[in-house]
Amino acid sequence: MKAITFLLHTKQPILATSLQGYPNSDVSFSYIPGSMIRGVLISRYLQNHGLQNTDDILDDSKFPDVKRLFFDGSTRYLNAYLYSNDKEKRTLPVPRSWLKKKGDEVTDSNPVNIYDFSYDQPDPKISYKSLNESFCTVDDEDVVLYKEKRRINIHNMRDRKKGRGTDDNGAVFRYDALDAGQTFQGVILCDNADDVAKIKPLLQPKDIWLGGSQSAGYGHTEISHIEEHDIWQEVGIDHEYREDRELLRITLLSDLILRDRCGQYVAIPSMESIADDGDRKVDPLTQLLEQLLEVKLEPQSSFISSLVVGGFNRKWGLPLPQVPALAAGSVFVFNYVRELNIDRIRTLENQGIGERRVDGFGRVAVNWLEEHREFKAILSDSKNDATHQPNLAPNTEDSQIAATMAKRLLEQKLAMGLLDKVDRVKLRPSKLSNSQLSRLIIVARQALTEERKNPVTDLLENLPKNAIGQFEDTKVDGKSFKKRICDWLNEPSTWIDSEHLEVKVAGQSVPSNIVEKLKLEYTLRLIMAVAKKSIKENQDE
């Protein structure tokens, strides 16, 4: 297998639209998808051969190499991830088995401990949280984290004839794009060594346009440092150093699309997707890995996330079907019976697994990281000039619209944080009667209407003797429920992630007085939700 590596320098923002975001918004991936690179090279191939009808290149008698170069997976176009100028290498997705202590902030000066729970169990007395950064480089126990820079622009739809927005055609929408001034490294893997000489010319000239809205100032990218490699390791570590481990750890280096035995797409194995293998029940991923590595595997643990992936077919002029997938960075831990075959590992990593491998999906790493339970992580210096957002003139209609959008985004973040917190809060033991919980809900709803916390604090300070015992004996994370409610009301930051409050749209942030009102509102909603959850649990007992 040969590889072609090249750098992509963004001269304009790139809109590589994912399926995230809200109505009237487009949110870009944190990388440049391999499908986008492949599409540009197909377009250049057509231009070089003077073809107007795109179907002509599928004629094997005229173009026998086309299917191998672009369609059948013999040539694979990997996602272009952020390039580390300091390390001079392509970064990789952060493993989802990595967590940090809640409250620890990764900076470019003070190292923070990162814990890999694919090797150890978390301390139940400590609260952990996932990392916000998307990419990393690893050197032994030293980790550098990277986060892509983004640019948020607000546009409004215009009537083509009038040249301006109208009541019927004037929607405001938002582009959250990869910012200009960043460098990504792309990789093209070729099973046929002769194909390198056919693909490299397609990377010239150096100026290309990627992604959507190219006529609106998006997409200009410059190619440089085109290099050819006879041997290329995606994780930069020889297979010989990764075959002899106590457990097998599979890390996804890109999103993975899998089907179960019934042909259905699956992102998280379920009982319906598990196949019988004699006396064993095997999920689709385990079954596939067993076939490719020729070993019996026993799943031990997993750290996964799922998402929905799609795409766009320029030939059809239509979006691709949306299917569930396992997210890049997911980690799977297996016990295995006998030694791993190094040639099997090499083939697995070179070819990838699952569907759409030609577009960079299904990249995996076998035993990527050393058996370290703890890493020292710092943030790349490039974070200092992170997201660039245009500033709007104050007290204008545009700035008011941006401020309203920022407030709605903040509300959505707080709502998501609320759901997560309610799911994690356990009243253990729960000594509160349903009547006391109902009373708490009524008073919290009153406080919500009045936009002040006094009704709840007054209730807790004037409880009858029997109710005081119930509130004191009911514990939440080691504290009495009464004390925990007071902590939430007096200091909402004890449960609200500070990052949820950092919302800006086009330079417009949410005014501090509104932020304080929202913090109180969602704290009261949290109290009500926990009480309702406890009532339901009491009824189910």
CSV table of N, CA, C and O in Angstrom, one decimal, residues 421-434 437-438 441 474-476 481 528-541:
chain,number,residue,atom,x,y,z
A,421,LYS,N,-28.3,16.4,34.0
A,421,LYS,CA,-28.2,16.5,35.5
A,421,LYS,C,-29.3,15.7,36.2
A,421,LYS,O,-29.0,14.9,37.1
A,422,VAL,N,-30.5,15.8,35.7
A,422,VAL,CA,-31.6,15.1,36.2
A,422,VAL,C,-31.4,13.6,36.1
A,422,VAL,O,-31.7,12.8,37.0
A,423,ASP,N,-30.8,13.2,35.0
A,423,ASP,CA,-30.6,11.8,34.8
A,423,ASP,C,-29.5,11.2,35.8
A,423,ASP,O,-29.6,10.1,36.2
A,424,ARG,N,-28.6,12.1,36.2
A,424,ARG,CA,-27.5,11.6,37.1
A,424,ARG,C,-27.8,11.8,38.6
A,424,ARG,O,-27.2,11.2,39.4
A,425,VAL,N,-28.8,12.7,38.9
A,425,VAL,CA,-29.1,12.9,40.3
A,425,VAL,C,-29.9,11.7,40.9
A,425,VAL,O,-30.9,11.3,40.3
A,426,LYS,N,-29.4,11.2,42.0
A,426,LYS,CA,-30.1,10.1,42.7
A,426,LYS,C,-30.4,10.5,44.1
A,426,LYS,O,-29.4,10.9,44.8
A,427,LEU,N,-31.6,10.3,44.6
A,427,LEU,CA,-31.9,10.6,46.0
A,427,LEU,C,-31.7,9.2,46.7
A,427,LEU,O,-32.5,8.3,46.6
A,428,ARG,N,-30.5,9.1,47.4
A,428,ARG,CA,-30.2,7.9,48.1
A,428,ARG,C,-29.7,8.1,49.5
A,428,ARG,O,-28.6,8.7,49.6
A,429,PRO,N,-30.5,7.7,50.5
A,429,PRO,CA,-31.8,7.1,50.4
A,429,PRO,C,-32.9,8.2,50.2
A,429,PRO,O,-32.6,9.4,50.6
A,430,SER,N,-34.0,7.9,49.7
A,430,SER,CA,-35.1,8.8,49.5
A,430,SER,C,-36.1,8.7,50.7
A,430,SER,O,-36.8,7.7,50.7
A,431,LYS,N,-36.1,9.6,51.6
A,431,LYS,CA,-37.0,9.5,52.7
A,431,LYS,C,-38.2,10.5,52.6
A,431,LYS,O,-39.0,10.6,53.5
A,432,LEU,N,-38.2,11.2,51.5
A,432,LEU,CA,-39.3,12.2,51.3
A,432,LEU,C,-40.6,11.6,50.9
A,432,LEU,O,-40.6,10.8,50.0
A,433,SER,N,-41.7,12.0,51.5
A,433,SER,CA,-43.0,11.5,51.1
A,433,SER,C,-43.4,12.3,49.9
A,433,SER,O,-42.9,13.4,49.6
A,434,ASN,N,-44.4,11.7,49.1
A,434,ASN,CA,-44.9,12.4,47.9
A,434,ASN,C,-45.5,13.7,48.2
A,434,ASN,O,-45.5,14.6,47.4
A,437,LEU,N,-42.7,16.3,48.5
A,437,LEU,CA,-42.2,16.5,47.1
A,437,LEU,C,-43.2,17.4,46.3
A,437,LEU,O,-42.7,18.3,45.6
A,438,SER,N,-44.4,17.1,46.4
A,438,SER,CA,-45.4,17.9,45.7
A,438,SER,C,-45.5,19.3,46.2
A,438,SER,O,-45.6,20.3,45.4
A,441,ILE,N,-42.6,21.1,44.6
A,441,ILE,CA,-42.8,21.4,43.2
A,441,ILE,C,-43.7,22.7,43.1
A,441,ILE,O,-43.4,23.6,42.3
A,474,THR,N,-32.7,12.5,53.4
A,474,THR,CA,-32.6,12.2,52.0
A,474,THR,C,-31.3,12.8,51.5
A,474,THR,O,-31.0,14.0,51.6
A,475,LYS,N,-30.4,12.0,50.9
A,475,LYS,CA,-29.1,12.4,50.5
A,475,LYS,C,-29.0,12.5,48.9
A,475,LYS,O,-29.6,11.7,48.2
A,476,VAL,N,-28.2,13.5,48.5
A,476,VAL,CA,-27.8,13.7,47.1
A,476,VAL,C,-26.3,13.8,47.1
A,476,VAL,O,-25.8,14.9,47.5
A,481,PHE,N,-30.6,16.6,51.0
A,481,PHE,CA,-31.3,17.2,49.9
A,481,PHE,C,-31.6,18.7,50.2
A,481,PHE,O,-31.5,19.6,49.3
A,528,MET,N,-37.7,21.1,40.4
A,528,MET,CA,-39.0,20.5,40.1
A,528,MET,C,-38.8,19.1,39.4
A,528,MET,O,-39.5,18.2,39.7
A,529,ALA,N,-37.8,19.0,38.5
A,529,ALA,CA,-37.6,17.8,37.8
A,529,ALA,C,-37.2,16.6,38.7
A,529,ALA,O,-37.6,15.5,38.6
A,530,VAL,N,-36.3,17.0,39.6
A,530,VAL,CA,-35.8,15.9,40.5
A,530,VAL,C,-36.9,15.5,41.4
A,530,VAL,O,-37.0,14.3,41.7
A,531,ALA,N,-37.7,16.4,41.9
A,531,ALA,CA,-38.9,16.1,42.8
A,531,ALA,C,-39.9,15.2,42.0
A,531,ALA,O,-40.4,14.2,42.5
A,532,LYS,N,-40.2,15.5,40.8
A,532,LYS,CA,-41.1,14.7,40.0
A,532,LYS,C,-40.5,13.3,39.7
A,532,LYS,O,-41.3,12.3,39.8
A,533,LYS,N,-39.2,13.2,39.5
A,533,LYS,CA,-38.6,11.9,39.3
A,533,LYS,C,-38.7,11.1,40.5
A,533,LYS,O,-39.0,9.9,40.4
A,534,SER,N,-38.5,11.7,41.7
A,534,SER,CA,-38.6,11.0,42.9
A,534,SER,C,-40.0,10.5,43.2
A,534,SER,O,-40.2,9.4,43.7
A,535,ILE,N,-41.0,11.3,42.9
A,535,ILE,CA,-42.4,10.9,43.1
A,535,ILE,C,-42.7,9.7,42.2
A,535,ILE,O,-43.3,8.7,42.7
A,536,LYS,N,-42.2,9.7,41.0
A,536,LYS,CA,-42.5,8.6,40.1
A,536,LYS,C,-41.8,7.3,40.6
A,536,LYS,O,-42.4,6.2,40.6
A,537,GLU,N,-40.6,7.4,41.1
A,537,GLU,CA,-39.9,6.3,41.7
A,537,GLU,C,-40.6,5.7,42.9
A,537,GLU,O,-40.6,4.5,43.1
A,538,ASN,N,-41.2,6.6,43.7
A,538,ASN,CA,-41.9,6.2,44.9
A,538,ASN,C,-43.2,5.4,44.5
A,538,ASN,O,-43.5,4.4,45.1
A,539,GLN,N,-43.8,5.9,43.4
A,539,GLN,CA,-45.0,5.2,43.0
A,539,GLN,C,-44.7,3.8,42.4
A,539,GLN,O,-45.5,2.9,42.4
A,540,ASP,N,-43.5,3.7,41.7
A,540,ASP,CA,-43.1,2.4,41.1
A,540,ASP,C,-42.7,1.4,42.1
A,540,ASP,O,-42.7,0.2,41.8
A,541,GLU,N,-42.4,1.8,43.3
A,541,GLU,CA,-41.9,0.8,44.3
A,541,GLU,C,-43.1,0.1,44.9
A,541,GLU,O,-44.2,0.5,45.0
